Coordinates of C-alpha atoms in Angstrom, one line a residue:
X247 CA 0.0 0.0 0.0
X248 CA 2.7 2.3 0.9
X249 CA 4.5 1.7 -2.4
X250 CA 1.3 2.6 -4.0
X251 CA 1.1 6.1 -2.3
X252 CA 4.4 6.9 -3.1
X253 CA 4.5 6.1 -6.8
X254 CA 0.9 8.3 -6.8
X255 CA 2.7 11.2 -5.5
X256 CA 6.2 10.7 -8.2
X257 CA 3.3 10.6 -11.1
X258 CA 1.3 13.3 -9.7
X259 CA 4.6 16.1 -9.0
X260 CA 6.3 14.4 -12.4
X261 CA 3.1 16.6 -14.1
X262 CA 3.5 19.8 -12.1
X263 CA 5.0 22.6 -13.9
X264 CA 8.1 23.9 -11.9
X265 CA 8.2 27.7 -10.3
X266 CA 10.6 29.1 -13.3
X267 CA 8.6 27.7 -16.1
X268 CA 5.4 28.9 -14.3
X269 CA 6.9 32.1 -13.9
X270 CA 7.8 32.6 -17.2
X271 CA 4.4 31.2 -18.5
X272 CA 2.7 33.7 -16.5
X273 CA 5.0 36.5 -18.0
X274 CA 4.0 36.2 -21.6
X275 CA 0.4 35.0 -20.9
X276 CA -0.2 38.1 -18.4
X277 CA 1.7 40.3 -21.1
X278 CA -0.9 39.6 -23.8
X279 CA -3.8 40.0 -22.1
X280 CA -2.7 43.8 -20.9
X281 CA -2.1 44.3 -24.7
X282 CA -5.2 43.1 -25.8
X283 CA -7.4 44.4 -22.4
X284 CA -5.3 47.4 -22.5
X285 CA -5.0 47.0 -18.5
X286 CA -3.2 49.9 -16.4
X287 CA 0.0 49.1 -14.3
X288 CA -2.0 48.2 -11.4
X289 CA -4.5 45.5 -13.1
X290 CA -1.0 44.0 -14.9
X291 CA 0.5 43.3 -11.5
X292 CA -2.7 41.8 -10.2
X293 CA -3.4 39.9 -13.4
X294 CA 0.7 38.5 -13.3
X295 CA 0.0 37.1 -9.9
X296 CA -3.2 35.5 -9.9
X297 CA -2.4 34.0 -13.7
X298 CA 1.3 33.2 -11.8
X299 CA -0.8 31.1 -9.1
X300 CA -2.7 29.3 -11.2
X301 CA -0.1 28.0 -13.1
X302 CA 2.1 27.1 -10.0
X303 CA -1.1 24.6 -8.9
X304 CA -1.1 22.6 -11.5
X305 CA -0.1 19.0 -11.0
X306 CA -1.9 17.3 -13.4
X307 CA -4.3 17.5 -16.5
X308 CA -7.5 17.6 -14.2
X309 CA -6.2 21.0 -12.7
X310 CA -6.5 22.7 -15.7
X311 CA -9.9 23.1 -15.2
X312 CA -10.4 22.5 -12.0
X313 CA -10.8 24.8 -8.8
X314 CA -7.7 26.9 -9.5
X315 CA -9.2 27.8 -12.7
X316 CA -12.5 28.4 -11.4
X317 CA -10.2 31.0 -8.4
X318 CA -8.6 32.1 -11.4
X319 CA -11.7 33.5 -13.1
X320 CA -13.1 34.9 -10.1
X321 CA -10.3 36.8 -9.1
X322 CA -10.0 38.2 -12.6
X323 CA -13.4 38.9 -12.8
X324 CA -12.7 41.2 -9.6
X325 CA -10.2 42.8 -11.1
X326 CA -11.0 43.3 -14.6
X327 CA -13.6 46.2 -15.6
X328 CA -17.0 44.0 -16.7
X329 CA -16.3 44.9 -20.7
X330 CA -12.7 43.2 -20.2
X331 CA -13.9 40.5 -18.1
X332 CA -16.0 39.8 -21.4
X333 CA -13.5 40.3 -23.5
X334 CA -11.4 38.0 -21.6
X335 CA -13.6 35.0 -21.6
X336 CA -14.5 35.8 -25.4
X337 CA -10.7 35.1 -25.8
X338 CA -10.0 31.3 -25.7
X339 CA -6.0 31.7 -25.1
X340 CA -6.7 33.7 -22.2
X341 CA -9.6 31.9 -20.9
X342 CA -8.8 28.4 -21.2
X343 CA -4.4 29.8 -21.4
X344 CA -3.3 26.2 -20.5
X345 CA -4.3 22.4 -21.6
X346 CA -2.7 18.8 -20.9
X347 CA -1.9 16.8 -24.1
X348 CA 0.6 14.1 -24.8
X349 CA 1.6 13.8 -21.1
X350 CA 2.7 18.2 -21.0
X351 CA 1.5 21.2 -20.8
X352 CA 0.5 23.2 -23.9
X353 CA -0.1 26.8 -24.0
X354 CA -2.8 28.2 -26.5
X355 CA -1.1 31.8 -26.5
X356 CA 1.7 30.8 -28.6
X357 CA -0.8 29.9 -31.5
X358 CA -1.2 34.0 -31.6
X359 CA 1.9 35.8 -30.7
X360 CA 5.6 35.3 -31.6
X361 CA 7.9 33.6 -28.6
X362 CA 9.9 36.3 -27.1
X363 CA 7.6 39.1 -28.1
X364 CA 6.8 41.7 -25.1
X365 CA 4.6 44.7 -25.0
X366 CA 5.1 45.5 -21.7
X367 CA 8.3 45.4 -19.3
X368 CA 8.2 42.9 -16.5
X369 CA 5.7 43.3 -13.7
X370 CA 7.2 44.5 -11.0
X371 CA 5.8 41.1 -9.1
X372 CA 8.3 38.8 -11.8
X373 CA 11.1 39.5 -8.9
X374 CA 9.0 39.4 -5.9
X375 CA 6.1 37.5 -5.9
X376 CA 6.5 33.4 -5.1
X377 CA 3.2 32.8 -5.4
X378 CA 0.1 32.1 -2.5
X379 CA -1.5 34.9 -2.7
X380 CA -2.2 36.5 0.9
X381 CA -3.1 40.0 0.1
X382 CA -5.9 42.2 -1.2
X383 CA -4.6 43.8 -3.9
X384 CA -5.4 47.9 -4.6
X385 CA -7.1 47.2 -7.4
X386 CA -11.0 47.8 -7.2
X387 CA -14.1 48.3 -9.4
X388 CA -17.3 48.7 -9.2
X389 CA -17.0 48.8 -5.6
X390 CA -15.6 44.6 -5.9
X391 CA -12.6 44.2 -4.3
X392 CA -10.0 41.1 -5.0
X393 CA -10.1 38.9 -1.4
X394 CA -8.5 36.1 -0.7
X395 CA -10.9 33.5 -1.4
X396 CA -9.6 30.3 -0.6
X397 CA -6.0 30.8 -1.9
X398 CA -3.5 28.7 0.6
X399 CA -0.6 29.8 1.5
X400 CA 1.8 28.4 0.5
X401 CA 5.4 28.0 1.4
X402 CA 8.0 30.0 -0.7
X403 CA 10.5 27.6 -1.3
X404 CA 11.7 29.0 -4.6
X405 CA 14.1 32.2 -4.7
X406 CA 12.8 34.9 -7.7
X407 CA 15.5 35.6 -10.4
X408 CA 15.6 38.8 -11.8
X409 CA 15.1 39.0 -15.8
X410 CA 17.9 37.7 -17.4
X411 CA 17.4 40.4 -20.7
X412 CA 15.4 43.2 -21.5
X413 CA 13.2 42.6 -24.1
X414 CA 14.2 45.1 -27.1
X415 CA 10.7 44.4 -28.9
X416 CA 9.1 46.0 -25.6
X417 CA 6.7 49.1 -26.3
X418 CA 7.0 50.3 -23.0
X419 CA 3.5 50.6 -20.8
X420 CA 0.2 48.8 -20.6
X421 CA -1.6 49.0 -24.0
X422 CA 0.5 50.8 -26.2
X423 CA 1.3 48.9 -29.0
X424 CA 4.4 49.5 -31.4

């Protein structure tokens, strides 16, 4: 029985996606949606961090869609405006970013935009955050505010890397496009 257990547990964290690659995933994915939602500096950082949680919770193909992509949307939804909350979920790369085939992770962004394209410079979060949100962020509309609903905290066991390059294809802030 015990041997059972533990070769559950090697398949299960064989399928998670490690902090770096999570991190990096979150990047781009949180990058084109302040392009395309034209979010300010303060819905970017939110966006990076919720979209950076998500990703670091899943272990297998079941997660995708599971409860941390149902947190996922409701956070979002309190931190988006109510036309780009619409948008969003009219976009299928950012509302369903991430699905399980041929034992990995695919990501339906890259179908759209060019590896190693950036609109935006990094969150500010891509050195500091490490994920489990514990927080309320600053951002608010329509008198929602984004509250920790549910997210566990987890332990920080990863150390944040700064950026490694500056991305010369950047156009600088939230939305403007080059």
């Amino acid at each position: 029985m015990m041997i059972l257990a533990m070769m559950m547990v090697m398949t299960i964290s064989a399928n998670a996606m490690n902090y770096n690659a999570a991190k990096n995933e979150a990047l781009f994915l949180s990058d084109k949606m302040a392009y395309e939602l034209n979010l300010t500096a303060a819905q970017y950082e939110a966006v990076y961090e919720i979209n950076l949680d998500y990703l670091m919770n899943l272990n297998g193909h079941a997660d995708a869609y599971g409860i941390w992509w149902d947190r996922r949307n409701d956070y979002l939804h309190d931190v988006l405006t109510s036309w780009q909350f619409n948008k969003y979920m009219s976009i299928g790369h950012f509302y369903r970013p991430v699905a399980w085939k041929a034992g990995g992770w695919t990501f339906a962004v890259y179908a759209h935009y060019d590896r190693g394209r950036y609109y935006n410079t990094h969150p500010k979060a891509f050195v500091s955050y490490k994920g489990g949100h514990t927080r309320k962020p600053a951002v608010r509309h329509n008198e929602r505010t984004w509250r920790d609903k549910g997210h566990r905290n987890t332990p920080n066991h990863h150390v944040a890397q700064a950026p490694n390059s500056h991305h010369k294809n950047s156009a600088g802030h939230h939305g403007r496009r080059k």
